[in-house]
mmCIF file of C-alpha atoms in Angstrom:
data_model
loop_
_atom_site.group_PDB
_atom_site.id
_atom_site.type_symbol
_atom_site.label_atom_id
_atom_site.label_comp_id
_atom_site.label_asym_id
_atom_site.label_seq_id
_atom_site.Cartn_x
_atom_site.Cartn_y
_atom_site.Cartn_z
ATOM 1 C CA MET A 14 13.593 108.030 108.472
ATOM 2 C CA LYS A 15 13.375 108.787 111.777
ATOM 3 C CA LEU A 16 16.000 111.365 111.210
ATOM 4 C CA ASN A 17 14.762 113.301 108.402
ATOM 5 C CA SER A 18 11.105 113.510 110.295
ATOM 6 C CA ARG A 19 13.251 114.874 113.681
ATOM 7 C CA ILE A 20 14.633 117.587 111.586
ATOM 8 C CA ALA A 21 11.197 118.316 109.844
ATOM 9 C CA ARG A 22 9.404 118.789 112.997
ATOM 10 C CA ARG A 23 12.326 121.000 114.276
ATOM 11 C CA VAL A 24 12.099 123.270 111.033
ATOM 12 C CA CYS A 25 8.301 123.542 111.638
ATOM 13 C CA GLN A 26 8.826 124.921 115.371
ATOM 14 C CA ALA A 27 11.322 127.306 113.897
ATOM 15 C CA LEU A 28 8.971 128.424 111.583
ATOM 16 C CA LEU A 29 6.252 128.458 113.671
ATOM 17 C CA LEU A 30 7.239 130.595 116.612
ATOM 18 C CA PRO A 31 7.169 134.203 114.785
ATOM 19 C CA ILE A 32 3.916 133.254 113.343
ATOM 20 C CA PHE A 33 2.784 132.746 117.203
ATOM 21 C CA ALA A 34 4.599 135.781 118.616
ATOM 22 C CA SER A 35 2.841 137.917 116.033
ATOM 23 C CA LEU A 36 -0.594 136.372 116.865
ATOM 24 C CA ALA A 37 0.508 137.723 120.380
ATOM 25 C CA ALA A 38 0.455 141.276 119.483
ATOM 26 C CA CYS A 39 -3.042 141.108 117.764
ATOM 27 C CA GLY A 40 -6.103 141.932 119.065
ATOM 28 C CA GLY A 41 -5.539 145.977 119.318
ATOM 29 C CA GLY A 42 -7.143 148.615 117.944
ATOM 30 C CA ASP A 43 -4.509 149.023 114.673
ATOM 31 C CA ASP A 44 -5.975 147.822 111.407
ATOM 32 C CA SER A 45 -2.731 147.307 110.046
ATOM 33 C CA GLY A 46 -1.439 144.777 113.315
ATOM 34 C CA THR A 47 -4.523 142.646 112.043
ATOM 35 C CA GLN A 48 -4.142 142.690 108.346
ATOM 36 C CA LEU A 49 -0.201 141.584 109.294
ATOM 37 C CA CYS A 50 -1.452 138.724 111.607
ATOM 38 C CA LEU A 51 -4.004 137.773 108.766
ATOM 39 C CA LEU A 52 -1.029 137.832 106.420
ATOM 40 C CA PHE A 53 0.986 135.416 108.766
ATOM 41 C CA LEU A 54 -1.592 133.063 108.733
ATOM 42 C CA PHE A 55 -2.152 132.618 105.057
ATOM 43 C CA ILE A 56 1.333 131.929 104.520
ATOM 44 C CA PRO A 57 1.703 128.054 103.712
ATOM 45 C CA VAL A 58 4.879 126.579 105.639
ATOM 46 C CA PRO A 59 5.659 122.972 104.750
ATOM 47 C CA CYS A 60 6.058 120.887 107.645
ATOM 48 C CA THR A 61 6.763 117.031 106.390
ATOM 49 C CA ALA A 62 9.616 116.597 104.188
ATOM 50 C CA SER A 63 9.773 116.984 100.426
ATOM 51 C CA ALA A 64 8.731 113.448 98.474
ATOM 52 C CA PRO A 65 11.482 111.570 97.069
ATOM 53 C CA PRO A 66 12.363 112.204 92.971
ATOM 54 C CA PRO A 67 9.985 109.429 90.699
ATOM 55 C CA PRO A 68 12.574 106.984 89.861
ATOM 56 C CA PRO A 69 14.372 107.196 86.266
ATOM 57 C CA LEU A 70 12.609 105.408 83.341
ATOM 58 C CA PRO A 71 13.671 102.016 82.735
ATOM 59 C CA SER A 72 16.458 101.146 79.567
ATOM 60 C CA PRO A 73 15.133 100.064 76.308
ATOM 61 C CA PRO A 74 15.323 96.249 76.045
ATOM 62 C CA PRO A 75 18.473 94.739 74.272
ATOM 63 C CA PRO A 76 18.526 92.773 71.113
ATOM 64 C CA PRO A 77 18.566 89.188 71.871
ATOM 65 C CA SER A 78 21.397 87.046 73.061
ATOM 66 C CA THR A 79 22.722 85.388 70.603
ATOM 67 C CA GLY A 80 24.059 82.002 71.564
ATOM 68 C CA SER A 81 26.096 79.579 69.671
ATOM 69 C CA GLY A 82 26.792 81.225 65.934
ATOM 70 C CA GLY A 83 27.142 78.898 62.830
ATOM 71 C CA THR A 84 30.103 78.547 60.980
ATOM 72 C CA GLY A 85 31.070 79.183 57.391
ATOM 73 C CA ASP A 86 33.115 78.022 54.290
ATOM 74 C CA SER A 87 36.068 79.965 55.497
ATOM 75 C CA GLY A 88 36.595 80.922 58.881
ATOM 76 C CA SER A 89 33.863 80.764 61.343
ATOM 77 C CA GLY A 90 31.354 82.819 63.745
ATOM 78 C CA GLY A 91 32.049 83.712 67.026
ATOM 79 C CA THR A 92 29.866 82.712 69.979
ATOM 80 C CA GLY A 93 28.490 84.261 73.038
ATOM 81 C CA ASP A 94 26.825 87.794 73.468
ATOM 82 C CA GLY A 95 27.106 89.983 70.949
ATOM 83 C CA GLY A 96 24.092 92.488 69.685
ATOM 84 C CA GLY A 97 24.073 95.180 72.198
ATOM 85 C CA SER A 98 23.452 93.020 75.175
ATOM 86 C CA GLY A 99 22.775 94.549 78.614
ATOM 87 C CA ASN A 100 21.534 98.268 79.233
ATOM 88 C CA ARG A 101 23.554 99.509 75.751
ATOM 89 C CA ALA A 102 21.600 101.915 74.057
ATOM 90 C CA LEU A 103 20.589 101.074 70.592
ATOM 91 C CA PHE A 104 21.206 103.200 67.637
ATOM 92 C CA ILE A 105 19.623 101.331 64.367
ATOM 93 C CA ASN A 106 19.319 102.981 60.499
ATOM 94 C CA ARG A 107 16.290 101.124 58.955
ATOM 95 C CA PHE A 108 16.303 100.050 55.080
ATOM 96 C CA ALA A 109 13.744 98.417 52.650
ATOM 97 C CA GLU A 110 15.153 96.246 50.409
ATOM 98 C CA PHE A 111 14.972 97.287 46.456
ATOM 99 C CA GLU A 112 15.456 95.067 43.009
ATOM 100 C CA PRO A 113 17.604 94.207 41.872
ATOM 101 C CA ASN A 114 19.324 92.809 44.766
ATOM 102 C CA SER A 115 19.868 88.968 44.249
ATOM 103 C CA THR A 116 23.468 88.862 43.442
ATOM 104 C CA LEU A 117 26.930 89.787 45.245
ATOM 105 C CA ASP A 118 27.520 92.347 42.549
ATOM 106 C CA ASN A 119 24.208 94.481 42.823
ATOM 107 C CA ALA A 120 23.733 94.097 46.433
ATOM 108 C CA ASN A 121 21.972 97.140 48.107
ATOM 109 C CA ASN A 122 23.947 99.668 49.965
ATOM 110 C CA VAL A 123 23.189 100.003 53.792
ATOM 111 C CA HIS A 124 25.218 101.773 56.574
ATOM 112 C CA PHE A 125 25.605 102.269 60.284
ATOM 113 C CA PRO A 126 24.218 105.143 62.057
ATOM 114 C CA SER A 127 26.929 107.168 64.630
ATOM 115 C CA ALA A 128 26.603 105.872 67.704
ATOM 116 C CA PRO A 129 28.790 106.663 71.108
ATOM 117 C CA SER A 130 31.339 103.920 72.257
ATOM 118 C CA ASN A 131 28.925 102.279 74.964
ATOM 119 C CA ALA A 132 25.991 102.114 72.597
ATOM 120 C CA SER A 133 25.342 99.604 69.877
ATOM 121 C CA ALA A 134 25.133 100.450 66.451
ATOM 122 C CA ALA A 135 22.686 98.535 64.121
ATOM 123 C CA VAL A 136 21.119 98.295 60.743
ATOM 124 C CA GLU A 137 17.672 96.308 60.033
ATOM 125 C CA MET A 138 16.646 95.338 56.194
ATOM 126 C CA THR A 139 13.368 94.206 55.525
ATOM 127 C CA GLY A 140 11.942 92.629 52.282
ATOM 128 C CA THR A 141 10.848 89.346 51.320
ATOM 129 C CA VAL A 142 12.426 86.196 49.134
ATOM 130 C CA LYS A 143 10.868 83.345 47.183
ATOM 131 C CA GLN A 144 12.759 80.289 45.983
ATOM 132 C CA ASP A 145 11.110 80.368 42.662
ATOM 133 C CA ASP A 146 11.654 83.920 41.312
ATOM 134 C CA ASP A 147 13.622 85.608 43.651
ATOM 135 C CA PRO A 148 16.003 83.354 45.785
ATOM 136 C CA ALA A 149 18.456 85.810 47.413
ATOM 137 C CA ASP A 150 18.799 89.331 48.754
ATOM 138 C CA PHE A 151 22.113 90.952 49.464
ATOM 139 C CA PHE A 152 23.116 93.824 51.109
ATOM 140 C CA ILE A 153 26.596 95.599 51.338
ATOM 141 C CA PHE A 154 27.778 97.560 54.542
ATOM 142 C CA THR A 155 30.704 98.951 55.743
ATOM 143 C CA PRO A 156 31.397 98.769 59.833
ATOM 144 C CA LEU A 157 32.542 101.684 61.721
ATOM 145 C CA ARG A 158 34.289 99.945 64.168
ATOM 146 C CA SER A 159 35.935 96.482 64.971
ATOM 147 C CA ASP A 160 33.538 94.609 66.835
ATOM 148 C CA THR A 161 31.777 91.510 66.983
ATOM 149 C CA PHE A 162 28.130 91.873 65.269
ATOM 150 C CA ALA A 163 24.981 89.605 65.578
ATOM 151 C CA VAL A 164 23.227 88.522 62.720
ATOM 152 C CA TYR A 165 19.580 87.186 62.957
ATOM 153 C CA LEU A 166 16.136 86.964 61.547
ATOM 154 C CA CYS A 167 13.482 88.672 63.954
ATOM 155 C CA ALA A 168 10.383 86.492 63.723
ATOM 156 C CA GLU A 169 7.046 88.444 64.808
ATOM 157 C CA THR A 170 9.623 90.492 66.983
ATOM 158 C CA CYS A 171 12.786 91.020 67.531
ATOM 159 C CA VAL A 172 12.586 89.327 70.736
ATOM 160 C CA ASP A 173 11.738 86.281 68.771
ATOM 161 C CA LEU A 174 13.981 84.755 66.429
ATOM 162 C CA VAL A 175 12.895 82.784 63.092
ATOM 163 C CA GLU A 176 13.940 79.002 63.558
ATOM 164 C CA GLY A 177 13.200 76.896 60.585
ATOM 165 C CA ASP A 178 14.972 75.449 57.516
ATOM 166 C CA SER A 179 13.472 77.311 54.566
ATOM 167 C CA VAL A 180 15.841 80.311 54.793
ATOM 168 C CA TYR A 181 19.341 80.715 55.496
ATOM 169 C CA ILE A 182 21.439 84.021 56.497
ATOM 170 C CA ALA A 183 25.458 84.128 55.661
ATOM 171 C CA VAL A 184 28.171 86.823 55.845
ATOM 172 C CA TYR A 185 30.700 87.596 53.173
ATOM 173 C CA ASP A 186 33.795 89.363 53.091
ATOM 174 C CA GLN A 187 34.820 91.862 50.780
ATOM 175 C CA SER A 188 36.481 89.255 48.182
ATOM 176 C CA GLN A 189 32.851 87.425 48.140
ATOM 177 C CA THR A 190 33.940 84.561 50.360
ATOM 178 C CA THR A 191 31.831 83.163 53.089
ATOM 179 C CA ILE A 192 32.875 84.123 56.506
ATOM 180 C CA ALA A 193 29.838 83.289 58.610
ATOM 181 C CA SER A 194 26.574 81.695 57.705
ATOM 182 C CA THR A 195 23.375 79.563 59.593
ATOM 183 C CA PRO A 196 23.271 76.003 58.455
ATOM 184 C CA ILE A 197 21.678 75.035 55.353
ATOM 185 C CA GLY A 198 19.109 72.405 54.995
ATOM 186 C CA THR A 199 18.716 72.055 58.635
ATOM 187 C CA VAL A 200 16.272 73.378 61.126
ATOM 188 C CA ALA A 201 17.988 76.166 63.176
ATOM 189 C CA ARG A 202 17.686 79.447 64.829
ATOM 190 C CA GLN A 203 18.915 81.788 62.065
ATOM 191 C CA ILE A 204 21.215 83.869 63.832
ATOM 192 C CA PHE A 205 25.174 83.731 64.446
ATOM 193 C CA THR A 206 28.013 85.980 65.606
ATOM 194 C CA VAL A 207 30.765 87.218 63.306
ATOM 195 C CA ASP A 208 34.044 89.465 64.054
ATOM 196 C CA LEU A 209 33.908 92.587 61.432
ATOM 197 C CA THR A 210 36.669 95.124 60.941
ATOM 198 C CA ALA A 211 35.949 99.251 60.929
ATOM 199 C CA GLY A 212 36.084 100.353 57.503
ATOM 200 C CA LEU A 213 35.654 97.179 55.295
ATOM 201 C CA ALA A 214 32.682 96.007 53.551
ATOM 202 C CA TYR A 215 30.977 92.951 53.676
ATOM 203 C CA TYR A 216 27.908 91.629 52.119
ATOM 204 C CA VAL A 217 25.212 89.862 54.043
ATOM 205 C CA GLU A 218 22.916 87.644 52.408
ATOM 206 C CA ILE A 219 19.302 85.716 52.555
ATOM 207 C CA ASN A 220 18.500 82.985 50.762
ATOM 208 C CA GLY A 221 15.090 81.276 50.721
ATOM 209 C CA TYR A 222 16.039 78.433 49.165
ATOM 210 C CA ASN A 223 13.320 76.430 50.395
ATOM 211 C CA THR A 224 10.577 78.761 50.731
ATOM 212 C CA GLY A 225 8.675 77.181 47.592
ATOM 213 C CA PRO A 226 6.392 79.239 45.556
ATOM 214 C CA ASP A 227 5.470 81.489 48.660
ATOM 215 C CA SER A 228 6.983 84.600 49.679
ATOM 216 C CA PHE A 229 9.063 84.799 53.002
ATOM 217 C CA ALA A 230 9.153 88.326 54.790
ATOM 218 C CA TYR A 231 11.782 89.163 56.486
ATOM 219 C CA LYS A 232 13.620 91.536 58.842
ATOM 220 C CA LEU A 233 17.083 90.910 58.820
ATOM 221 C CA ILE A 234 19.613 92.465 61.654
ATOM 222 C CA VAL A 235 23.186 93.595 61.986
ATOM 223 C CA VAL A 236 23.992 94.624 65.259
ATOM 224 C CA ASP A 237 27.338 95.203 66.979
#
Protein backbone atom coordinates (compact mmCIF):
# COMPACT_ATOMS: atom_id res chain seq x y z
CA MET A 1 0.00 0.00 0.00
CA LYS A 2 2.86 2.42 0.82
CA LEU A 3 4.55 1.52 -2.49
CA ASN A 4 1.35 2.34 -4.43
CA SER A 5 1.11 5.76 -2.69
CA ARG A 6 4.75 6.55 -3.49
CA ILE A 7 4.22 5.66 -7.17
CA ALA A 8 1.05 7.79 -7.29
CA ARG A 9 2.93 10.82 -5.87
CA ARG A 10 5.68 10.44 -8.47
CA VAL A 11 3.13 10.24 -11.29
CA CYS A 12 1.45 13.42 -9.97
CA GLN A 13 4.79 15.24 -9.85
CA ALA A 14 5.61 14.23 -13.42
CA LEU A 15 2.20 15.40 -14.65
CA LEU A 16 2.30 18.72 -12.77
CA LEU A 17 5.79 19.79 -14.01
CA PRO A 18 4.64 20.72 -17.54
CA ILE A 19 1.63 22.52 -16.06
CA PHE A 20 3.83 24.66 -13.79
CA ALA A 21 6.15 25.34 -16.73
CA SER A 22 3.24 26.53 -18.86
CA LEU A 23 2.02 28.75 -16.02
CA ALA A 24 5.47 30.38 -15.83
CA ALA A 25 5.07 31.43 -19.46
CA CYS A 26 1.71 33.05 -18.74
CA GLY A 27 1.17 36.68 -18.03
CA GLY A 28 2.39 38.09 -21.37
CA GLY A 29 0.25 40.04 -23.74
CA ASP A 30 -0.42 37.06 -25.93
CA ASP A 31 -4.08 36.03 -25.52
CA SER A 32 -3.45 32.59 -27.01
CA GLY A 33 -0.85 31.91 -24.30
CA THR A 34 -3.36 32.86 -21.61
CA GLN A 35 -5.97 30.54 -23.15
CA LEU A 36 -3.38 27.74 -23.25
CA CYS A 37 -2.62 28.28 -19.54
CA LEU A 38 -6.31 28.15 -18.67
CA LEU A 39 -6.70 24.97 -20.70
CA PHE A 40 -3.97 23.29 -18.63
CA LEU A 41 -5.67 24.37 -15.40
CA PHE A 42 -8.89 22.57 -16.35
CA ILE A 43 -7.29 19.26 -17.30
CA PRO A 44 -8.10 16.73 -14.52
CA VAL A 45 -5.02 14.98 -13.18
CA PRO A 46 -5.49 11.70 -11.25
CA CYS A 47 -3.33 12.01 -8.15
CA THR A 48 -4.55 8.93 -6.28
CA ALA A 49 -4.38 5.24 -7.11
CA SER A 50 -7.58 3.84 -8.66
CA ALA A 51 -9.91 1.94 -6.34
CA PRO A 52 -9.76 -1.89 -6.56
CA PRO A 53 -12.63 -3.58 -8.51
CA PRO A 54 -15.62 -4.78 -6.44
CA PRO A 55 -15.49 -8.42 -5.27
CA PRO A 56 -17.39 -10.99 -7.40
CA LEU A 57 -20.94 -11.94 -6.45
CA PRO A 58 -21.19 -15.03 -4.21
CA SER A 59 -22.22 -18.35 -5.74
CA PRO A 60 -25.83 -19.51 -5.28
CA PRO A 61 -26.41 -21.74 -2.26
CA PRO A 62 -26.14 -25.49 -2.95
CA PRO A 63 -28.87 -28.04 -2.22
CA PRO A 64 -28.72 -29.37 1.35
CA SER A 65 -26.19 -31.96 2.44
CA THR A 66 -27.66 -35.45 2.35
CA GLY A 67 -26.28 -37.24 5.41
CA SER A 68 -27.08 -40.96 5.64
CA GLY A 69 -29.47 -42.48 3.15
CA GLY A 70 -32.17 -45.07 3.56
CA THR A 71 -32.07 -48.57 2.09
CA GLY A 72 -34.39 -50.22 -0.38
CA ASP A 73 -35.64 -53.76 -0.92
CA SER A 74 -32.74 -54.67 -3.19
CA GLY A 75 -29.52 -52.71 -3.05
CA SER A 76 -29.04 -49.66 -0.93
CA GLY A 77 -28.84 -45.89 -1.15
CA GLY A 78 -25.39 -44.42 -0.68
CA THR A 79 -24.31 -41.99 1.99
CA GLY A 80 -22.31 -38.81 1.95
CA ASP A 81 -22.37 -35.43 0.23
CA GLY A 82 -24.43 -35.79 -2.93
CA GLY A 83 -26.78 -33.16 -4.24
CA GLY A 84 -24.33 -30.70 -5.77
CA SER A 85 -22.78 -29.51 -2.53
CA GLY A 86 -19.97 -26.99 -2.34
CA ASN A 87 -19.87 -24.10 -4.80
CA ARG A 88 -21.18 -25.97 -7.85
CA ALA A 89 -23.67 -24.19 -10.07
CA LEU A 90 -27.13 -25.78 -10.25
CA PHE A 91 -29.16 -26.36 -13.43
CA ILE A 92 -32.75 -27.45 -12.74
CA ASN A 93 -35.86 -28.45 -14.73
CA ARG A 94 -39.20 -28.04 -12.94
CA PHE A 95 -42.32 -30.13 -13.53
CA ALA A 96 -45.85 -30.18 -12.09
CA GLU A 97 -47.43 -33.62 -11.79
CA PHE A 98 -50.52 -34.49 -13.81
CA GLU A 99 -52.92 -37.37 -13.33
CA PRO A 100 -53.02 -40.24 -13.84
CA ASN A 101 -49.58 -41.02 -12.41
CA SER A 102 -50.48 -43.25 -9.49
CA THR A 103 -48.65 -46.38 -10.72
CA LEU A 104 -45.26 -47.19 -12.19
CA ASP A 105 -46.86 -47.91 -15.56
CA ASN A 106 -48.33 -44.40 -15.95
CA ALA A 107 -45.49 -42.41 -14.40
CA ASN A 108 -45.01 -38.83 -15.59
CA ASN A 109 -41.95 -38.41 -17.80
CA VAL A 110 -39.41 -35.79 -16.59
CA HIS A 111 -35.91 -35.00 -17.89
CA PHE A 112 -32.70 -33.46 -16.63
CA PRO A 113 -31.23 -30.27 -18.11
CA SER A 114 -27.85 -30.30 -19.83
CA ALA A 115 -25.16 -29.05 -17.44
CA PRO A 116 -21.36 -28.72 -17.53
CA SER A 117 -19.34 -31.42 -15.80
CA ASN A 118 -18.50 -29.06 -12.92
CA ALA A 119 -22.17 -28.19 -12.26
CA SER A 120 -25.12 -30.09 -10.78
CA ALA A 121 -28.23 -31.06 -12.75
CA ALA A 122 -31.61 -31.56 -11.08
CA VAL A 123 -35.30 -32.19 -11.67
CA GLU A 124 -37.94 -30.74 -9.36
CA MET A 125 -41.43 -32.28 -9.21
CA THR A 126 -44.38 -30.67 -7.45
CA GLY A 127 -47.86 -31.96 -6.69
CA THR A 128 -50.03 -33.48 -3.96
CA VAL A 129 -50.73 -36.96 -2.61
CA LYS A 130 -53.55 -38.08 -0.33
CA GLN A 131 -53.99 -41.46 1.33
CA ASP A 132 -57.72 -41.74 0.59
CA ASP A 133 -57.87 -41.14 -3.17
CA ASP A 134 -54.39 -40.29 -4.54
CA PRO A 135 -51.92 -42.26 -2.44
CA ALA A 136 -48.88 -42.11 -4.74
CA ASP A 137 -47.28 -40.16 -7.58
CA PHE A 138 -44.65 -41.68 -9.88
CA PHE A 139 -42.14 -40.06 -12.26
CA ILE A 140 -39.78 -41.66 -14.78
CA PHE A 141 -36.44 -40.15 -15.81
CA THR A 142 -33.14 -41.06 -17.47
CA PRO A 143 -29.90 -39.56 -16.06
CA LEU A 144 -27.59 -37.90 -18.57
CA ARG A 145 -24.51 -38.99 -16.60
CA SER A 146 -23.57 -41.65 -14.08
CA ASP A 147 -23.24 -40.23 -10.59
CA THR A 148 -24.47 -40.36 -7.00
CA PHE A 149 -27.83 -38.60 -6.84
CA ALA A 150 -29.62 -37.11 -3.84
CA VAL A 151 -33.37 -37.61 -3.62
CA TYR A 152 -35.28 -35.53 -1.07
CA LEU A 153 -38.44 -33.62 -0.16
CA CYS A 154 -38.17 -29.90 0.49
CA ALA A 155 -40.01 -28.39 3.45
CA GLU A 156 -41.11 -24.74 3.19
CA THR A 157 -37.79 -24.09 1.43
CA CYS A 158 -35.20 -26.49 0.10
CA VAL A 159 -32.77 -25.39 2.80
CA ASP A 160 -34.92 -27.51 5.15
CA LEU A 161 -36.18 -31.03 4.53
CA VAL A 162 -39.46 -32.75 5.33
CA GLU A 163 -39.18 -34.91 8.45
CA GLY A 164 -42.04 -37.22 9.44
CA ASP A 165 -43.82 -40.51 8.78
CA SER A 166 -46.82 -39.39 6.73
CA VAL A 167 -45.02 -40.03 3.40
CA TYR A 168 -42.03 -41.90 2.05
CA ILE A 169 -40.00 -41.62 -1.15
CA ALA A 170 -38.39 -44.38 -3.23
CA VAL A 171 -36.39 -44.97 -6.41
CA TYR A 172 -36.91 -47.99 -8.70
CA ASP A 173 -34.72 -49.32 -11.50
CA GLN A 174 -35.86 -50.09 -15.05
CA SER A 175 -37.23 -53.48 -13.97
CA GLN A 176 -39.39 -51.62 -11.39
CA THR A 177 -37.44 -53.02 -8.44
CA THR A 178 -36.91 -50.76 -5.42
CA ILE A 179 -33.23 -49.78 -5.11
CA ALA A 180 -33.46 -47.07 -2.41
CA SER A 181 -36.08 -45.47 -0.17
CA THR A 182 -36.70 -43.68 3.08
CA PRO A 183 -38.07 -45.74 6.01
CA ILE A 184 -41.78 -46.61 5.98
CA GLY A 185 -43.70 -46.08 9.21
CA THR A 186 -40.81 -44.31 10.94
CA VAL A 187 -40.32 -40.62 11.60
CA ALA A 188 -37.33 -39.75 9.40
CA ARG A 189 -35.83 -37.04 7.22
CA GLN A 190 -37.08 -37.61 3.71
CA ILE A 191 -33.73 -37.90 1.94
CA PHE A 192 -31.33 -40.53 0.63
CA THR A 193 -28.62 -40.92 -2.01
CA VAL A 194 -28.38 -43.54 -4.72
CA ASP A 195 -25.96 -44.39 -7.53
CA LEU A 196 -27.59 -44.11 -10.98
CA THR A 197 -26.24 -44.97 -14.44
CA ALA A 198 -26.49 -42.68 -17.45
CA GLY A 199 -28.87 -43.82 -20.19
CA LEU A 200 -30.96 -46.14 -17.99
CA ALA A 201 -34.55 -45.43 -16.98
CA TYR A 202 -35.43 -44.98 -13.31
CA TYR A 203 -38.61 -44.19 -11.39
CA VAL A 204 -39.08 -42.01 -8.33
CA GLU A 205 -42.17 -42.26 -6.13
CA ILE A 206 -43.69 -40.19 -3.36
CA ASN A 207 -46.23 -42.20 -1.37
CA GLY A 208 -48.72 -40.57 1.00
CA TYR A 209 -49.64 -43.82 2.73
CA ASN A 210 -50.18 -42.11 6.11
CA THR A 211 -51.61 -38.70 5.19
CA GLY A 212 -55.23 -39.61 6.00
CA PRO A 213 -57.91 -37.38 4.43
CA ASP A 214 -55.59 -34.39 4.05
CA SER A 215 -53.63 -33.59 0.89
CA PHE A 216 -49.87 -33.46 1.27
CA ALA A 217 -48.27 -30.86 -1.01
CA TYR A 218 -44.71 -31.79 -1.98
CA LYS A 219 -41.61 -30.59 -3.79
CA LEU A 220 -39.51 -33.60 -4.74
CA ILE A 221 -35.90 -33.12 -5.90
CA VAL A 222 -33.50 -35.49 -7.69
CA VAL A 223 -30.03 -33.95 -8.12
CA ASP A 224 -26.50 -35.16 -8.81
